[in-house]
CSV table of C-alpha atoms in Angstrom, one decimal:
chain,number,residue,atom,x,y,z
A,23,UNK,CA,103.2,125.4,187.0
A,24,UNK,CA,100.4,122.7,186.5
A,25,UNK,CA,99.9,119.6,184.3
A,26,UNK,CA,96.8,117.8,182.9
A,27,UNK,CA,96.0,115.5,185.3
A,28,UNK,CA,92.4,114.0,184.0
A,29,UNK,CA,91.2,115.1,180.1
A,30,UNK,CA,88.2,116.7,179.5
A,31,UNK,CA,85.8,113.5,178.0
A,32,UNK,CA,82.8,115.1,176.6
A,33,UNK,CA,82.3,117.7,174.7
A,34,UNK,CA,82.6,121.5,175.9
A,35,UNK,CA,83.9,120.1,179.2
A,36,UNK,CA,87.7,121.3,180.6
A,37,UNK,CA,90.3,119.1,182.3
A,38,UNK,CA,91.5,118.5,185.5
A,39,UNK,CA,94.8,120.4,185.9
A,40,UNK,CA,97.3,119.7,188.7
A,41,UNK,CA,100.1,121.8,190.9
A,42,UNK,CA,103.3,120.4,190.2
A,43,UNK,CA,105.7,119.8,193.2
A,44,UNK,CA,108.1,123.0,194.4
A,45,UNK,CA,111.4,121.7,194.4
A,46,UNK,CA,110.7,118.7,192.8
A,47,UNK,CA,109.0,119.5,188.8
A,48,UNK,CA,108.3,122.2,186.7
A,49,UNK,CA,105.9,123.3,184.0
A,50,UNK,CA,107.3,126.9,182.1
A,51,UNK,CA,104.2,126.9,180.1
A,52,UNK,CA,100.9,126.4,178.7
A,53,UNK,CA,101.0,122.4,178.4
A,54,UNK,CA,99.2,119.3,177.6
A,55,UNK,CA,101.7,117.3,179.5
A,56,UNK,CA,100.4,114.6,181.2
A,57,UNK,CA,102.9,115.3,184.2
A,58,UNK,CA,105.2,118.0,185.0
A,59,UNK,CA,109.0,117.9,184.0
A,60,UNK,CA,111.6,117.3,186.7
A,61,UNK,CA,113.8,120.1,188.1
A,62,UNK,CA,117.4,119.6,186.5
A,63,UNK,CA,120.5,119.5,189.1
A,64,UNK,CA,123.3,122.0,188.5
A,65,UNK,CA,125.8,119.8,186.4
A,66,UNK,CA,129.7,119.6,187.9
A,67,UNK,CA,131.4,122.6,187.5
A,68,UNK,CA,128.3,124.7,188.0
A,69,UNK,CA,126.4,126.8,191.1
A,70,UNK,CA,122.7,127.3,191.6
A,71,UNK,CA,121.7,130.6,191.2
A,72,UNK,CA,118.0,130.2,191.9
A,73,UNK,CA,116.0,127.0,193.1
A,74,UNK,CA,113.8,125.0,191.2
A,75,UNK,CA,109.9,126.3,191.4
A,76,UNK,CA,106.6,125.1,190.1
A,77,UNK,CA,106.9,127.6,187.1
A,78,UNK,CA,110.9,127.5,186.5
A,79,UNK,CA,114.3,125.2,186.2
A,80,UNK,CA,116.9,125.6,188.3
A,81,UNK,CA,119.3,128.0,186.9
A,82,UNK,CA,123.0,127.6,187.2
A,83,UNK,CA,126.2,129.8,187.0
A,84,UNK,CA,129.8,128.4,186.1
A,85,UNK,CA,132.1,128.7,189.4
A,86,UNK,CA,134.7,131.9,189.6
A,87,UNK,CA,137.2,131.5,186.8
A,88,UNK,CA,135.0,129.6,184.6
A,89,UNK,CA,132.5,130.4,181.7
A,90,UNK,CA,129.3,129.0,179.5
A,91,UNK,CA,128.3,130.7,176.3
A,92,UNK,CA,124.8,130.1,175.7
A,93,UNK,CA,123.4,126.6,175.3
A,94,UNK,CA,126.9,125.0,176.7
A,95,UNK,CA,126.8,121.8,178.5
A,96,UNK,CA,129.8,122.3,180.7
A,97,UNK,CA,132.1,125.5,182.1
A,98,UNK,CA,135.2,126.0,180.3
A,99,UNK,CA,138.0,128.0,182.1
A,100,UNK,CA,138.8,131.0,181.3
A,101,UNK,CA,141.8,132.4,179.7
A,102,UNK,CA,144.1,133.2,182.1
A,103,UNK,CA,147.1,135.3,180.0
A,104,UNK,CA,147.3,137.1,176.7
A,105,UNK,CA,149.2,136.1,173.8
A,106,UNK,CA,152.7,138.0,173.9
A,107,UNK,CA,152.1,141.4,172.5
A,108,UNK,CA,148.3,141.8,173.8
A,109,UNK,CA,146.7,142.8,177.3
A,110,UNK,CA,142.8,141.6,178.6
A,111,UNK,CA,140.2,143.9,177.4
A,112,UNK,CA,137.7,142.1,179.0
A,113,UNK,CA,137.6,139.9,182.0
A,114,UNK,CA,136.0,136.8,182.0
A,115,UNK,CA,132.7,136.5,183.2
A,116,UNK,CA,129.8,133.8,183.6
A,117,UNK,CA,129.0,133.6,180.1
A,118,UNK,CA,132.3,135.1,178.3
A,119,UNK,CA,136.2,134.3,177.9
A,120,UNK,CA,138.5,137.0,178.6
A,121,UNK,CA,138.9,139.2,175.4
A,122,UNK,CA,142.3,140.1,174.6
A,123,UNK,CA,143.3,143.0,172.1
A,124,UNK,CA,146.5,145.1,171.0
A,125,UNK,CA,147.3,147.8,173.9
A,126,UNK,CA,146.8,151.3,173.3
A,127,UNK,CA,149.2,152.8,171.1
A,128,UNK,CA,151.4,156.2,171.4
A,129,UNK,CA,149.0,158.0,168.4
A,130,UNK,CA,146.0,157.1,171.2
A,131,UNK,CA,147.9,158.4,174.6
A,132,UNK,CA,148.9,161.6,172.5
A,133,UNK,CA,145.1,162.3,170.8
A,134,UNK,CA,143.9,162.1,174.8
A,135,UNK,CA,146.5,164.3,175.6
A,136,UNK,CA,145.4,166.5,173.3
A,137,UNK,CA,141.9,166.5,173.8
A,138,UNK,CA,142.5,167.0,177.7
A,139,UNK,CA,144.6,170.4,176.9
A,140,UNK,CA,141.8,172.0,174.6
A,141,UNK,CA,139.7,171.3,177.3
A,142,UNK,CA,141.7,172.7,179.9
A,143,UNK,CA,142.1,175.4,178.2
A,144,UNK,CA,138.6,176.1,177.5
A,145,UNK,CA,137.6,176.0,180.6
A,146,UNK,CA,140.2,178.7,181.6
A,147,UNK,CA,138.7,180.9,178.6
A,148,UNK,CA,135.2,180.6,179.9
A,149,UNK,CA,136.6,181.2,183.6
A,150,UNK,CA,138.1,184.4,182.2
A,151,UNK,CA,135.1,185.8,180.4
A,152,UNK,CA,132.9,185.2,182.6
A,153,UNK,CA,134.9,186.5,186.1
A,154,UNK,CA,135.0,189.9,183.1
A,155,UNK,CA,131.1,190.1,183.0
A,156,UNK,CA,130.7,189.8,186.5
A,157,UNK,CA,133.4,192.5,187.2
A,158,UNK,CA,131.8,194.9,184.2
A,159,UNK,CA,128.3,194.7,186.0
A,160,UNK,CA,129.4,195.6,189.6
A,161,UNK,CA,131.2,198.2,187.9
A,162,UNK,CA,128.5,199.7,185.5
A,163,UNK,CA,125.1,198.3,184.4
A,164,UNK,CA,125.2,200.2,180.8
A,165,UNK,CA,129.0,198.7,180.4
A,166,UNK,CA,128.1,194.8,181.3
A,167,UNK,CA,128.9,192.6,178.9
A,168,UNK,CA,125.7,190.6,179.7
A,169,UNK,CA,122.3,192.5,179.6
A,170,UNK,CA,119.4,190.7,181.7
A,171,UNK,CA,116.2,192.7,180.6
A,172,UNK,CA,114.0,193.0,182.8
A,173,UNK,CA,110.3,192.8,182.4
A,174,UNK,CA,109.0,196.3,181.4
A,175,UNK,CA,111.5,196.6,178.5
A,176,UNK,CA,110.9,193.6,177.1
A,177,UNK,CA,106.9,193.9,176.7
A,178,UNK,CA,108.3,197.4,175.3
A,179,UNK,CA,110.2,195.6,172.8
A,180,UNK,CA,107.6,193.3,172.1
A,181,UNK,CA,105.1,196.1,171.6
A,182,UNK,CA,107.6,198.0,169.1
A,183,UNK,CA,108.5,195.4,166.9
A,184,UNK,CA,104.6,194.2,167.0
A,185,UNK,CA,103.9,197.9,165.8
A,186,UNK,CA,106.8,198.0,163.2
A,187,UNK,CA,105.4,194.3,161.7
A,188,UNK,CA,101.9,196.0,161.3
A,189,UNK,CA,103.2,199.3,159.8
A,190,UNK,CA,105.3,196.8,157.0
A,191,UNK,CA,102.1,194.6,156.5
A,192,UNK,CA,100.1,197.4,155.8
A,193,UNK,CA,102.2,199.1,153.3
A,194,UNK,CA,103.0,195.5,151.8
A,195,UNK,CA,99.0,195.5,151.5
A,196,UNK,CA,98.7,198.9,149.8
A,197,UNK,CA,101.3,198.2,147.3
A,198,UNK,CA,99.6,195.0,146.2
A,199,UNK,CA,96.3,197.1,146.0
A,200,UNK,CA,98.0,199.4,143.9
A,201,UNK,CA,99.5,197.1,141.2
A,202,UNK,CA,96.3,195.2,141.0
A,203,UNK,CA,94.4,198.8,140.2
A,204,UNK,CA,97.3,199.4,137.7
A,205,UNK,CA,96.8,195.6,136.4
A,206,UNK,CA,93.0,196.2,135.5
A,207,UNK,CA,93.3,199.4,133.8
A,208,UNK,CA,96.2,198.8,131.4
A,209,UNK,CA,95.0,196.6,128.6
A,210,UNK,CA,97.0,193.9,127.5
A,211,UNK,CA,99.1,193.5,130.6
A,212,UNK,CA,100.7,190.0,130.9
A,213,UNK,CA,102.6,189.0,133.5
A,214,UNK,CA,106.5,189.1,132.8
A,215,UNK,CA,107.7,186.3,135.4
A,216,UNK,CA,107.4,183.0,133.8
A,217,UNK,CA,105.0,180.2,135.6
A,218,UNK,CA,106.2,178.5,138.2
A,219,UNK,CA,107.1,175.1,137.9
A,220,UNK,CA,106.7,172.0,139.7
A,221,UNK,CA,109.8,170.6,141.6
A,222,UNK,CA,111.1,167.9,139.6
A,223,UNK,CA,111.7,165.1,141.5
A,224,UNK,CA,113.1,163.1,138.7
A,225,UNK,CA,116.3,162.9,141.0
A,226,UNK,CA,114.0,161.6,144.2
A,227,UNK,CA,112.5,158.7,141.6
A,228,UNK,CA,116.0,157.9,140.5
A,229,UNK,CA,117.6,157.4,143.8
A,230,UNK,CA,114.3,155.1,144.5
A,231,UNK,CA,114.8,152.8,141.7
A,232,UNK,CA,118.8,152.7,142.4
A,233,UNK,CA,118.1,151.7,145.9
A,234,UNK,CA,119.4,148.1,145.8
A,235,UNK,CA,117.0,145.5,147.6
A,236,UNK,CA,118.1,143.3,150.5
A,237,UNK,CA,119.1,139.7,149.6
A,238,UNK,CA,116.5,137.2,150.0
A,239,UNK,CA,117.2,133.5,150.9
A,240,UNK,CA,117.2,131.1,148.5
A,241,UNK,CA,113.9,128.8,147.7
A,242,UNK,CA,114.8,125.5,148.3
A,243,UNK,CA,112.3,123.0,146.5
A,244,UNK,CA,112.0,118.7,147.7
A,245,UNK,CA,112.0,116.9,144.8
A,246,UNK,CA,110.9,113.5,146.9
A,247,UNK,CA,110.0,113.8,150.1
A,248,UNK,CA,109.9,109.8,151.1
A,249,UNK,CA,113.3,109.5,149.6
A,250,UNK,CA,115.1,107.1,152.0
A,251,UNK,CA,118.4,109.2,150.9
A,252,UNK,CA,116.9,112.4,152.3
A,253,UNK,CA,116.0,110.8,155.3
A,254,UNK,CA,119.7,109.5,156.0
A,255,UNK,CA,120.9,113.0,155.2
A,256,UNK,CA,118.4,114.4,157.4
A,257,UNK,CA,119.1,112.4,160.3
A,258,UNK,CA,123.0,112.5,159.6
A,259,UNK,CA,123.0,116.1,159.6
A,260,UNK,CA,123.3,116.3,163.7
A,261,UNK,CA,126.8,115.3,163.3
A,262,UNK,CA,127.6,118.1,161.7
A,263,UNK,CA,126.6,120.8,163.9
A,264,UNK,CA,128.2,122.0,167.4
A,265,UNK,CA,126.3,120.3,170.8
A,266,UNK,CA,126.6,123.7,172.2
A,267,UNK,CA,124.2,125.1,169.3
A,268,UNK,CA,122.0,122.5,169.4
A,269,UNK,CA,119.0,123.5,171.5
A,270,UNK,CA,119.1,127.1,169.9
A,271,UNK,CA,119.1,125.4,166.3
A,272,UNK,CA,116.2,123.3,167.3
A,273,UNK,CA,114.5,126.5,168.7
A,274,UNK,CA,115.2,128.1,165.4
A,275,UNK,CA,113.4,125.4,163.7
A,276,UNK,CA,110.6,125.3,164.7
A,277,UNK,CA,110.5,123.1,168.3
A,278,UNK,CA,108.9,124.1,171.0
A,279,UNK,CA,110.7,124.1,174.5
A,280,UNK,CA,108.1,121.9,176.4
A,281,UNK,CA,109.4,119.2,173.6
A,282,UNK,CA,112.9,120.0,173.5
A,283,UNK,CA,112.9,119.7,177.7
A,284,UNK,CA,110.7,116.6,177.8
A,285,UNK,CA,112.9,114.9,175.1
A,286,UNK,CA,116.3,115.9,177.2
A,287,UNK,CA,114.5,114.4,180.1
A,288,UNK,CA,113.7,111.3,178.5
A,289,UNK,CA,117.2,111.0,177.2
A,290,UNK,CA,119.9,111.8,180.1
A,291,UNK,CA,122.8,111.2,179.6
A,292,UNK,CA,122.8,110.3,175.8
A,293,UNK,CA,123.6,113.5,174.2
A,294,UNK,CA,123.5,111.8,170.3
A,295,UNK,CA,120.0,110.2,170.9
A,296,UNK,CA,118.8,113.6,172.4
A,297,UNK,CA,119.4,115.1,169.1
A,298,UNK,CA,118.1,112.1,167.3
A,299,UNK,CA,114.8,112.5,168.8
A,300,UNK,CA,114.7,116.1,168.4
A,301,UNK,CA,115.3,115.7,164.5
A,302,UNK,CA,112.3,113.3,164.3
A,303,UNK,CA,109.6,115.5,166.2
A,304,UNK,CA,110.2,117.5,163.7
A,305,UNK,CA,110.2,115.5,161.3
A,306,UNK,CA,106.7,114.0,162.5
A,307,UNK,CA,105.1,117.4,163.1
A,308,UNK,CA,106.0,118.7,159.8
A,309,UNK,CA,106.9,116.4,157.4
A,310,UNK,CA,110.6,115.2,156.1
A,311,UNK,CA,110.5,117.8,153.8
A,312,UNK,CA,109.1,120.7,155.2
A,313,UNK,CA,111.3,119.5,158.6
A,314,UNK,CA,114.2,119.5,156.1
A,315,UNK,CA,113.6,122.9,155.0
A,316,UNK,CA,112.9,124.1,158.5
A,317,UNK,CA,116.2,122.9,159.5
A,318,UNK,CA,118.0,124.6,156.7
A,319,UNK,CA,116.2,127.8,158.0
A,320,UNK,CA,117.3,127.7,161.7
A,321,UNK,CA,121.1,127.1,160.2
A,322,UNK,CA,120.5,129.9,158.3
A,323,UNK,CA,119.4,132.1,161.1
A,324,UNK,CA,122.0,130.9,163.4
A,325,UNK,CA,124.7,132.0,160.7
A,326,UNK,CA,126.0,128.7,160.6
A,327,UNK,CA,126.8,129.3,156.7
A,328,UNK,CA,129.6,126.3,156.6
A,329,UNK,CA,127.3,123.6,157.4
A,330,UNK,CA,124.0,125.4,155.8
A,331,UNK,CA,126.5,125.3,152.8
A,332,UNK,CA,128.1,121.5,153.4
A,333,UNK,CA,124.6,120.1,153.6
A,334,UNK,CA,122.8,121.7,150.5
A,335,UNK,CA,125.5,120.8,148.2
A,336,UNK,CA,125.3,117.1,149.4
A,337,UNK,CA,121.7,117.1,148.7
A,338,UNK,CA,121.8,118.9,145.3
A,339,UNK,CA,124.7,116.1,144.5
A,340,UNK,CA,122.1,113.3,145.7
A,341,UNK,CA,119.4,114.7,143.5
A,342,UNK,CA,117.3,115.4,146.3
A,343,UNK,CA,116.6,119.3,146.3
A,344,UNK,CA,116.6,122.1,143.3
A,345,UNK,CA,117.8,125.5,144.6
A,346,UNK,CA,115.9,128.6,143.3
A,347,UNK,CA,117.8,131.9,143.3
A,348,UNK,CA,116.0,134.9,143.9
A,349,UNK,CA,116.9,137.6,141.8
């Protein structure tokens, strides 16, 4: 919600930070920006959900019948009928198209059936049994098919079985007693049962060293990293990758929002230059290589194998990169 307004001059000395303007700019967080970023307007198509403050962007919502995955630029309308042979599963909301799927089959309708019989007719058991044990008590306690103790007989019960454990610990006692008299006065006894052996848990280390690792990502090595040809790759590689997946991809490698925000300010309107500039803060805080790498890593994440793929093959063709397989 603030901005640096003055910098700090000498040494162990703060700034001066500012309040940016409700309604008008916006800080999300901690920041050396030298002012604070303007709130964005709800794009055609869209309605504001919640106004612009010092501390957050306006946030905006697709109108009824229309959606935005996450990181779209525009609403798309939703799907309004199912292919022939299909029925909605899901309606469309703000941020999904309507999900269409196969309708429920005869097998399905007749397994619910089922399912709702045995239960009906469970229920009617346990209604049965226990309007019997209700009947049975009124009747006659010692004939009740449910016995509730009460109190006094079950400390007796406790108390007997407390006495029959003792009587069978103390003759367990005495017998030991005896065979260890026995023991000492025969010479030569030996015990007859074998030792006992240790658990082998030669089965347990098997299973350990069978259990297969998970798959590591590739190392990818820069052979040159002021090659001019990597740098027209690296650049050339926005074309290749959706605008809605942009912003996440950038995220995933390794750009903060406060740049990615400022950079979209800077550049309305020119989506390709946007993404230009993005590539080269990058690039500038890390290096082309490690930028390069970076990149490859957020594709990665993102599961955008086909370019990931696309765009390793055209720099191992280019001799720029070795690729390392981890075994």
């Amino acid at each position: 919600g603030t901005y640096v307004a003055e910098h700090c001059i000498f040494p162990s000395t703060l700034g001066t930070c500012r309040r940016c303007t409700e309604g008008e700019d916006y800080t999300e967080h901690e920041n050396g920006l030298e002012q604070c970023l303007p709130c964005k307007p709800c794009n055609f198509g869209f309605v504001e959900v919640r106004h612009c403050t010092v501390k957050n962007n306006t946030e905006c919502q697709c109108k009824s019948g229309y959606y935005c995955p996450p990181g779209c630029e525009e609403c798309i309308r939703c799907t309004k009928k199912c292919p022939e042979g299909q029925v909605v599963v899901r309606s469309c909301s703000a941020t999904t198209d309507t999900e269409c799927g196969s309708p429920p089959t005869e097998t399905t309708n007749a397994t619910l059936w089922a399912i709702l019989v045995s239960v009906v007719i469970l229920l009617l058991v346990l209604g049965i049994v226990l309007t019997l044990c209700i009947c049975c008590r009124k009747d006659k306690a010692s004939d009740c098919l449910i016995n509730v103790p009460n109190p006094e007989s079950t400390s007796s019960s406790v108390e007997t079985s407390a006495l029959i454990n003792k009587f069978f610990e103390n003759s367990e006692r005495s017998s030991l007693e005896s065979v260890g008299t026995n023991k000492e006065h025969v010479p030569g006894n030996e015990p007859s049962a074998p030792p006992l052996q240790p658990p082998d848990n030669s089965a347990g280390r098997i299973g350990q060293t069978n259990v297969p690792k998970p798959d590591e990502p590739d190392r990818v090595i820069v052979k040159d990293p002021s090659s001019e040809k990597l740098k027209e790759l690296y650049y050339d590689s926005r074309n290749k990758v959706p605008p809605q997946c942009w912003k996440m991809l950038m995220r995933k490698s390794g750009l903060l929002d406060n740049d990615i925000e400022k950079i979209i300010c800077d550049n309305a309107h020119h989506t390709d230059e946007q993404h230009y500039q993005m590539l080269k803060a990058l690039q500038d805080r890390y290096g082309t290589g490690d930028a390069l790498c970076k990149f490859l890593v957020g594709l990665r994440h993102m599961k955008l194998n086909h370019i990931y793929e696309n765009l390793i093959n055209e720099l191992k063709s280019n001799d720029i990169i070795t690729v390392e397989t981890k075994d």
